[in-house]
Tab-separated table of C-alpha atoms and ligand atoms in Angstrom:
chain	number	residue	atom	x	y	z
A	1	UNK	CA	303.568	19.448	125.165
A	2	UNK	CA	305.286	21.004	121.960
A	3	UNK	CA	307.593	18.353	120.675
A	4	UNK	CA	310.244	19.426	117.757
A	5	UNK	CA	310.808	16.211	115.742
A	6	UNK	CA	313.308	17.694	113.430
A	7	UNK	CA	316.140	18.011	115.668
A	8	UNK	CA	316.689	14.970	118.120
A	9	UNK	CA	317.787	16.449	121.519
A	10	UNK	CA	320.986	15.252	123.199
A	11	UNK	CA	320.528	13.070	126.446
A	12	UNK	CA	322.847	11.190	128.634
A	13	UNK	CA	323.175	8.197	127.090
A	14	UNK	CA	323.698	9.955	123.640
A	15	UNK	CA	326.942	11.439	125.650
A	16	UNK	CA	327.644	7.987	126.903
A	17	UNK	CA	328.015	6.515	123.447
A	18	UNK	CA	329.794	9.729	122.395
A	19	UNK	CA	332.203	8.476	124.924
A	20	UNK	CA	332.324	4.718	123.953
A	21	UNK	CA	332.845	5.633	120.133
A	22	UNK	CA	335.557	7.955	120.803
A	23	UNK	CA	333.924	11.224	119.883
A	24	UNK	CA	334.513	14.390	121.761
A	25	UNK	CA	331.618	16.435	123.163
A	26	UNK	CA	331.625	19.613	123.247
A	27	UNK	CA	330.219	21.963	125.538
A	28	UNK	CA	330.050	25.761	126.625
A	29	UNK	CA	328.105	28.068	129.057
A	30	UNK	CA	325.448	30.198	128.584
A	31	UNK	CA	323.168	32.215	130.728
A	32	UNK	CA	320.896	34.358	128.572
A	33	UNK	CA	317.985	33.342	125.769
A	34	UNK	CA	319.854	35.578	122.987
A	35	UNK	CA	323.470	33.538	123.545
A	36	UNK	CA	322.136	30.548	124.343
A	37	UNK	CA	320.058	30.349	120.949
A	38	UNK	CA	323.263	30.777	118.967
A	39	UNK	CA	325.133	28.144	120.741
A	40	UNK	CA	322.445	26.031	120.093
A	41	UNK	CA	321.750	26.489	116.549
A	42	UNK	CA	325.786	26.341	116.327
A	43	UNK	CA	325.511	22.365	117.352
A	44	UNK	CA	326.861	22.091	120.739
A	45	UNK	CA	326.065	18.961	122.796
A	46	UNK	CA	325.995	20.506	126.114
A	47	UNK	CA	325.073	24.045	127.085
A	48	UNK	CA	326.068	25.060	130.704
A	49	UNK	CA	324.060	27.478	132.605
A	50	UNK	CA	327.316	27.904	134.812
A	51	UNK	CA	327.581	29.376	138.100
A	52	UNK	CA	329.864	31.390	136.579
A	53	UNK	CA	326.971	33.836	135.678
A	54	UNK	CA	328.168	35.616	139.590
A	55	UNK	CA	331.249	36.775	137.303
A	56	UNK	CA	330.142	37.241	134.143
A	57	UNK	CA	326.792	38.459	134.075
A	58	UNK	CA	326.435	40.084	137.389
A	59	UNK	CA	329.878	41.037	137.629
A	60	UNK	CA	331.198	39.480	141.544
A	61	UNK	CA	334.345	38.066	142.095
A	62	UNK	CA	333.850	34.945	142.844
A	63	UNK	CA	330.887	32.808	142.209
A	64	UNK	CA	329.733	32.522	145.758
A	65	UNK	CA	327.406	35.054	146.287
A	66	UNK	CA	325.045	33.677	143.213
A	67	UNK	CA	321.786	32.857	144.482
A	68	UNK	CA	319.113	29.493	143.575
A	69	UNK	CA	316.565	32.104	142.259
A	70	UNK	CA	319.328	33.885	140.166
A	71	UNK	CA	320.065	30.879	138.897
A	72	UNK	CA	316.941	29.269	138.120
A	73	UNK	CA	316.384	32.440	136.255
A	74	UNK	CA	319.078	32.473	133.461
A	75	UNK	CA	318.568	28.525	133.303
A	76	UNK	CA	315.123	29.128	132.408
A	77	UNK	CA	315.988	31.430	129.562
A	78	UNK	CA	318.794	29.097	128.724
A	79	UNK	CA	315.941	26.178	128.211
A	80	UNK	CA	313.678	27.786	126.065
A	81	UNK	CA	316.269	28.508	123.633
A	82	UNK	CA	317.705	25.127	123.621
A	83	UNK	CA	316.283	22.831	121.011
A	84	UNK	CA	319.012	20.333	120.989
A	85	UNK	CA	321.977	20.695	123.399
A	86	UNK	CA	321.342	19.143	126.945
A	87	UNK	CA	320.921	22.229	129.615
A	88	UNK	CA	322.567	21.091	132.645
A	89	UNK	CA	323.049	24.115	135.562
A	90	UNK	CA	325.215	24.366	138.029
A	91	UNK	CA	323.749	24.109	142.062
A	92	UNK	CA	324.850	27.369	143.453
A	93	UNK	CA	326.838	27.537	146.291
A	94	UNK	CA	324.843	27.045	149.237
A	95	UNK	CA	322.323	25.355	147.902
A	96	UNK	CA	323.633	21.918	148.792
A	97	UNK	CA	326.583	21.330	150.859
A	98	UNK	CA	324.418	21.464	154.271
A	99	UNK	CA	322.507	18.590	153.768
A	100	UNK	CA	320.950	16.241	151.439
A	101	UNK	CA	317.680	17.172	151.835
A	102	UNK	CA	318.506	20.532	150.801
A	103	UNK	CA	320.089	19.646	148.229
A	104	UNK	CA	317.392	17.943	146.975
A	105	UNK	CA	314.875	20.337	147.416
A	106	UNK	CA	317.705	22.824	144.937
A	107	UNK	CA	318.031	20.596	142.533
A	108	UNK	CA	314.309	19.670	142.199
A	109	UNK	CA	313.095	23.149	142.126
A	110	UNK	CA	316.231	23.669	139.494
A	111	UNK	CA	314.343	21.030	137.275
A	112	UNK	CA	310.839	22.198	137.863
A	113	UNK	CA	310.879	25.559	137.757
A	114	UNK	CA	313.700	25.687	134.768
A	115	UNK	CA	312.961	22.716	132.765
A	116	UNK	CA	316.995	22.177	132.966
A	117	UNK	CA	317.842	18.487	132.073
A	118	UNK	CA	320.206	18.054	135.059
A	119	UNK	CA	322.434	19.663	137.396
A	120	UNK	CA	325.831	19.814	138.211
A	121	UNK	CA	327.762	19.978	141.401
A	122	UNK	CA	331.230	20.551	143.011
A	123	UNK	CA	333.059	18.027	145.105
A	124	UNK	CA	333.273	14.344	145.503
A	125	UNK	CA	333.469	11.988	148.821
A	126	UNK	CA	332.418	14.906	150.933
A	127	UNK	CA	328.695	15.531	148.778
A	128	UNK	CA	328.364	11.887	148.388
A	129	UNK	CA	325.012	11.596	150.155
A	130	UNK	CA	323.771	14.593	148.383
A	131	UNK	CA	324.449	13.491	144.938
A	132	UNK	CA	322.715	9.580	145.852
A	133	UNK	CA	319.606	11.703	147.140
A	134	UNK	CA	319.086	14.125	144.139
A	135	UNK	CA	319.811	10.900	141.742
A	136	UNK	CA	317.496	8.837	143.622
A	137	UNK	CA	314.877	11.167	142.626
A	138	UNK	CA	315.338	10.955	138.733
A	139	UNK	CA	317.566	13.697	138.210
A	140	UNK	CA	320.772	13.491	136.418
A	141	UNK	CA	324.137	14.634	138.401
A	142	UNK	CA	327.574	16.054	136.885
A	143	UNK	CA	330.416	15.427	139.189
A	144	UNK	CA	332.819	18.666	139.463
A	145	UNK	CA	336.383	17.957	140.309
A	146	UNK	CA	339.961	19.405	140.705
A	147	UNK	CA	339.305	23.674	140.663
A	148	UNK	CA	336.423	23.880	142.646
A	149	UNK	CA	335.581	27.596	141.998
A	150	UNK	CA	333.030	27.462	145.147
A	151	UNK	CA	335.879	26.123	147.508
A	152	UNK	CA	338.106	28.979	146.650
A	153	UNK	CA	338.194	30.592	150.109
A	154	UNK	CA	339.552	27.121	151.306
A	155	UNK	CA	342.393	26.752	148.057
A	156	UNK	CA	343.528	30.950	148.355
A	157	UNK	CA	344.257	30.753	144.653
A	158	UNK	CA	342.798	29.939	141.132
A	159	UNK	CA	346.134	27.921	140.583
A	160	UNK	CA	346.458	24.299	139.104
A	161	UNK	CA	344.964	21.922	141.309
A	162	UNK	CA	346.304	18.297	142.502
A	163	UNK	CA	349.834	18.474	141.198
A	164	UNK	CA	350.962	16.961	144.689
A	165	UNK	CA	350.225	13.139	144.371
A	166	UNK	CA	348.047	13.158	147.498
A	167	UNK	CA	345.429	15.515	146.074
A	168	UNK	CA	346.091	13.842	142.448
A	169	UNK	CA	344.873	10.421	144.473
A	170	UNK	CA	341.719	12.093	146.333
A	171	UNK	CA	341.140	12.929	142.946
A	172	UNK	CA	341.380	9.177	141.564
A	173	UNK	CA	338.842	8.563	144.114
A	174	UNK	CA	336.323	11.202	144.158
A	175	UNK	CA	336.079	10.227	140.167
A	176	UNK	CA	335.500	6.853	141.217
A	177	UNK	CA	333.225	7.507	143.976
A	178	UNK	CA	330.892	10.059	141.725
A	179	UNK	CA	331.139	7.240	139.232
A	180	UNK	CA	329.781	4.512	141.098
A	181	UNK	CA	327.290	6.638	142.430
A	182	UNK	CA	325.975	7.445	139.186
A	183	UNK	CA	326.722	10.341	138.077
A	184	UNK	CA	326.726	10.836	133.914
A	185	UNK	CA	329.557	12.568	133.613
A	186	UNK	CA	332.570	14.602	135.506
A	187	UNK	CA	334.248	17.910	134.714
A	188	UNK	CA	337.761	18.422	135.353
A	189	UNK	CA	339.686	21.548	135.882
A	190	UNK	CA	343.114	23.127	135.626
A	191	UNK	CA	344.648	20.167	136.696
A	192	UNK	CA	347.720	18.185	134.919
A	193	UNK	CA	346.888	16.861	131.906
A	194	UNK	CA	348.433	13.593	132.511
A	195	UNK	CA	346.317	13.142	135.935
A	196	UNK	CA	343.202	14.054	133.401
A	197	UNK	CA	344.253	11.242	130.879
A	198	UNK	CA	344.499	8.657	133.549
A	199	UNK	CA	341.325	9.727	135.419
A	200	UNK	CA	339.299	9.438	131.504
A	201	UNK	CA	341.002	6.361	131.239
A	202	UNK	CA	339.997	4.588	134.263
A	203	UNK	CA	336.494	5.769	134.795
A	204	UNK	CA	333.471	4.745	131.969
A	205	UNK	CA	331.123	7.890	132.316
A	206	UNK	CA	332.292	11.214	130.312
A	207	UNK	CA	335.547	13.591	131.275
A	208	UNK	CA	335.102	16.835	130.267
A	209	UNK	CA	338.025	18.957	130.685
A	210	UNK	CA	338.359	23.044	131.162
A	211	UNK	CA	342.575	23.513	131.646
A	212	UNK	CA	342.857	19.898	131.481
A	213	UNK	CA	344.655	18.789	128.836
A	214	UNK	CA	343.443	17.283	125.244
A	215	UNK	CA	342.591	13.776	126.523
A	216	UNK	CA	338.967	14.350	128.222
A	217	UNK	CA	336.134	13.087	126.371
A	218	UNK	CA	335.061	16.512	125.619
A	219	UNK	CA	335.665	20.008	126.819
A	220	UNK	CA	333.851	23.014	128.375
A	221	UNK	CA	334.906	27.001	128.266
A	222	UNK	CA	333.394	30.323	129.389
A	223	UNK	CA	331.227	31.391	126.381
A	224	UNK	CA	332.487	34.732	127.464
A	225	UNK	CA	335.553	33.875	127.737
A	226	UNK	CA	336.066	32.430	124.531
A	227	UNK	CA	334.459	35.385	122.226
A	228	UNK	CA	336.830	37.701	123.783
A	229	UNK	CA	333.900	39.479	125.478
A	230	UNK	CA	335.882	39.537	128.893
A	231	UNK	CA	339.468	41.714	128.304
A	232	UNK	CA	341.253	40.800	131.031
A	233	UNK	CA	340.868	37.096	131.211
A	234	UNK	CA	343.896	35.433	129.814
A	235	UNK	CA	344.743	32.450	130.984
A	236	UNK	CA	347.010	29.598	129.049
A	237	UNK	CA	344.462	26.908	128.541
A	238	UNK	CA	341.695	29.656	126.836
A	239	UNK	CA	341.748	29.667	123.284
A	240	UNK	CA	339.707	32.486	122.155
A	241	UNK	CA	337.752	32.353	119.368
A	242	UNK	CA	336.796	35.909	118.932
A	243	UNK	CA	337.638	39.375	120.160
A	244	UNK	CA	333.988	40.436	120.958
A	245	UNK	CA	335.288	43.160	122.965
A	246	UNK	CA	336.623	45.401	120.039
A	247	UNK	CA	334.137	44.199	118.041
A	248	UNK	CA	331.048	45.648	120.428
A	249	UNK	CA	333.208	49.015	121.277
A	250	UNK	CA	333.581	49.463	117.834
A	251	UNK	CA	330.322	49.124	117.168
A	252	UNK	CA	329.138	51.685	119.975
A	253	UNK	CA	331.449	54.169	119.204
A	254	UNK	CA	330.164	53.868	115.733
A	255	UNK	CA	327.124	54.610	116.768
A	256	UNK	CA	327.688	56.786	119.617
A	257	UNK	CA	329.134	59.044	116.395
A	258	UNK	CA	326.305	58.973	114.210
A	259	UNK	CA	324.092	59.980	116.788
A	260	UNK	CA	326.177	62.991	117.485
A	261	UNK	CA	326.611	63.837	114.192
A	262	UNK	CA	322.661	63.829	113.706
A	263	UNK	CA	323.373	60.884	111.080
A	264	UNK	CA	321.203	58.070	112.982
A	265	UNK	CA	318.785	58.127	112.330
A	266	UNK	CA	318.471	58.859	108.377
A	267	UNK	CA	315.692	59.239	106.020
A	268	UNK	CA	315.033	55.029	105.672
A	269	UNK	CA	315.032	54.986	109.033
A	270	UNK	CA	312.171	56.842	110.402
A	271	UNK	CA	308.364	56.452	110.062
B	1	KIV	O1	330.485	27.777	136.214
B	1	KIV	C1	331.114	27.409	135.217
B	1	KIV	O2	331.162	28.087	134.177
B	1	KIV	C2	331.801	26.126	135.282
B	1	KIV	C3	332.752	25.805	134.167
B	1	KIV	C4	334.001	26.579	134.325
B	1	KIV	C5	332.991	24.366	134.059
B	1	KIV	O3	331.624	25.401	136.192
């Protein structure tokens, strides 16, 4: 085994006293070797091999029809570009709702065959029995609560989740529940901000927040998202850090030109 002693890898327990000292953690996806490097070497504490990948890399609607294999794929190129962040990777959907043992069987061959560091998965009371059997066997378990992209035949919409008080309370509990089940850490999204200060408040593991207000423990975007890659994805809680898009098209039309213009390639550039 190849062991980097210069940079110390991040690990639960690193994010647990992140938590307990009061210092955010921050985390984004990635799905690639190429992208996943640069977040890396950038410092961030968690990389995400998101099921998200269904939209943003393959290019579907939702993130349903995303398969184990597909995913185990970009988490393995994910991993060995990691040095430092933790890789966790989202169980597709699918791969765990039917039953436990299923769901253990995903998640193990998520660990084996990626080298991932731990996986993350949607829901709370309902995938209780799934997330004690994939924790029984070693493996660490993100909770996923409020805007449950894989659930969004059942919500019709990608609106703000639990602003009536009876979903706000399943919430309450399903953080609790996924808590004292052992899970390392929770993400919350598009829900109220207030309901997300109250839920950080009253549970001890990690809250990290995507359109959930400034008072989660840390917070997670679209890596896409946020460099502007994606045009039409707008919504109010993205802050976007680049516009990737016109960046890239500029770049191909530049060179899309030169070509034409029988300007690339030049003397330098040939052999
Ligand atoms: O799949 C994903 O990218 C996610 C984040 C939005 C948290 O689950």
């Amino acid at each position: 085994m190849s062991v980097n002693k210069e940079i110390k890898r991040v690990t639960t327990h690193i994010l647990q006293e992140m938590k307990n000292r009061g210092e955010k953690i921050a985390m984004l996806t990635a799905y690639d070797y190429s992208m996943a490097a640069i977040v890396d070497a950038a410092g961030m504490d968690i990389i995400l091999v998101g099921d998200s990948a269904s939209n943003v890399m393959a290019g579907h609607e939702t993130t349903l029809p995303i398969t184990l294999d597909q995913m185990i794929y970009h988490a393995s190129s994910v991993v060995r570009a990691a040095k430092r962040a933790l890789v966790i990777v989202d169980l597709p959907f699918g791969s765990y709702q039917g039953n436990s043992k299923e769901a253990l069987n995903s998640a193990i061959r998520i660990m084996k065959e990626s080298g991932a560091h731990g996986v993350k998965m949607e829901g709370g009371v309902e995938i209780a029995e799934s997330v004690t059997r994939i924790l029984t066997a070693g493996i660490p378990v993100m909770g996923h609560l409020g805007l449950t992209p894989q659930s969004i035949y059942k919500f019709g919409t990608y609106t703000v989740r639990a602003k009536e008080e009876v979903e706000a309370q399943k919430l309450r509990d399903d953080a609790l529940k996924l808590q004292e089940l052992g899970c390392f850490g929770i993400v919350l999204e598009k829900i109220p901000a207030q309901l997300a200060k109250e839920v950080t408040e009253s549970v001890h593991i990690p809250i990290i927040g995507i359109g959930a207000g400034r008072h989660c423990d840390g917070q997670v975007l679209v890596l896409h998202d946020m460099l502007g890659i994606n045009k039409e994805f707008k919504p109010r809680f993205l802050r976007q850090y680049a516009n990737l898009y016109n960046v890239m098209n500029d770049a191909i039309k530049n060179y899309i030109t030169d070509v034409k213009a029988k300007d690339f390639p030049n003397e330098k550039e040939q052999y």
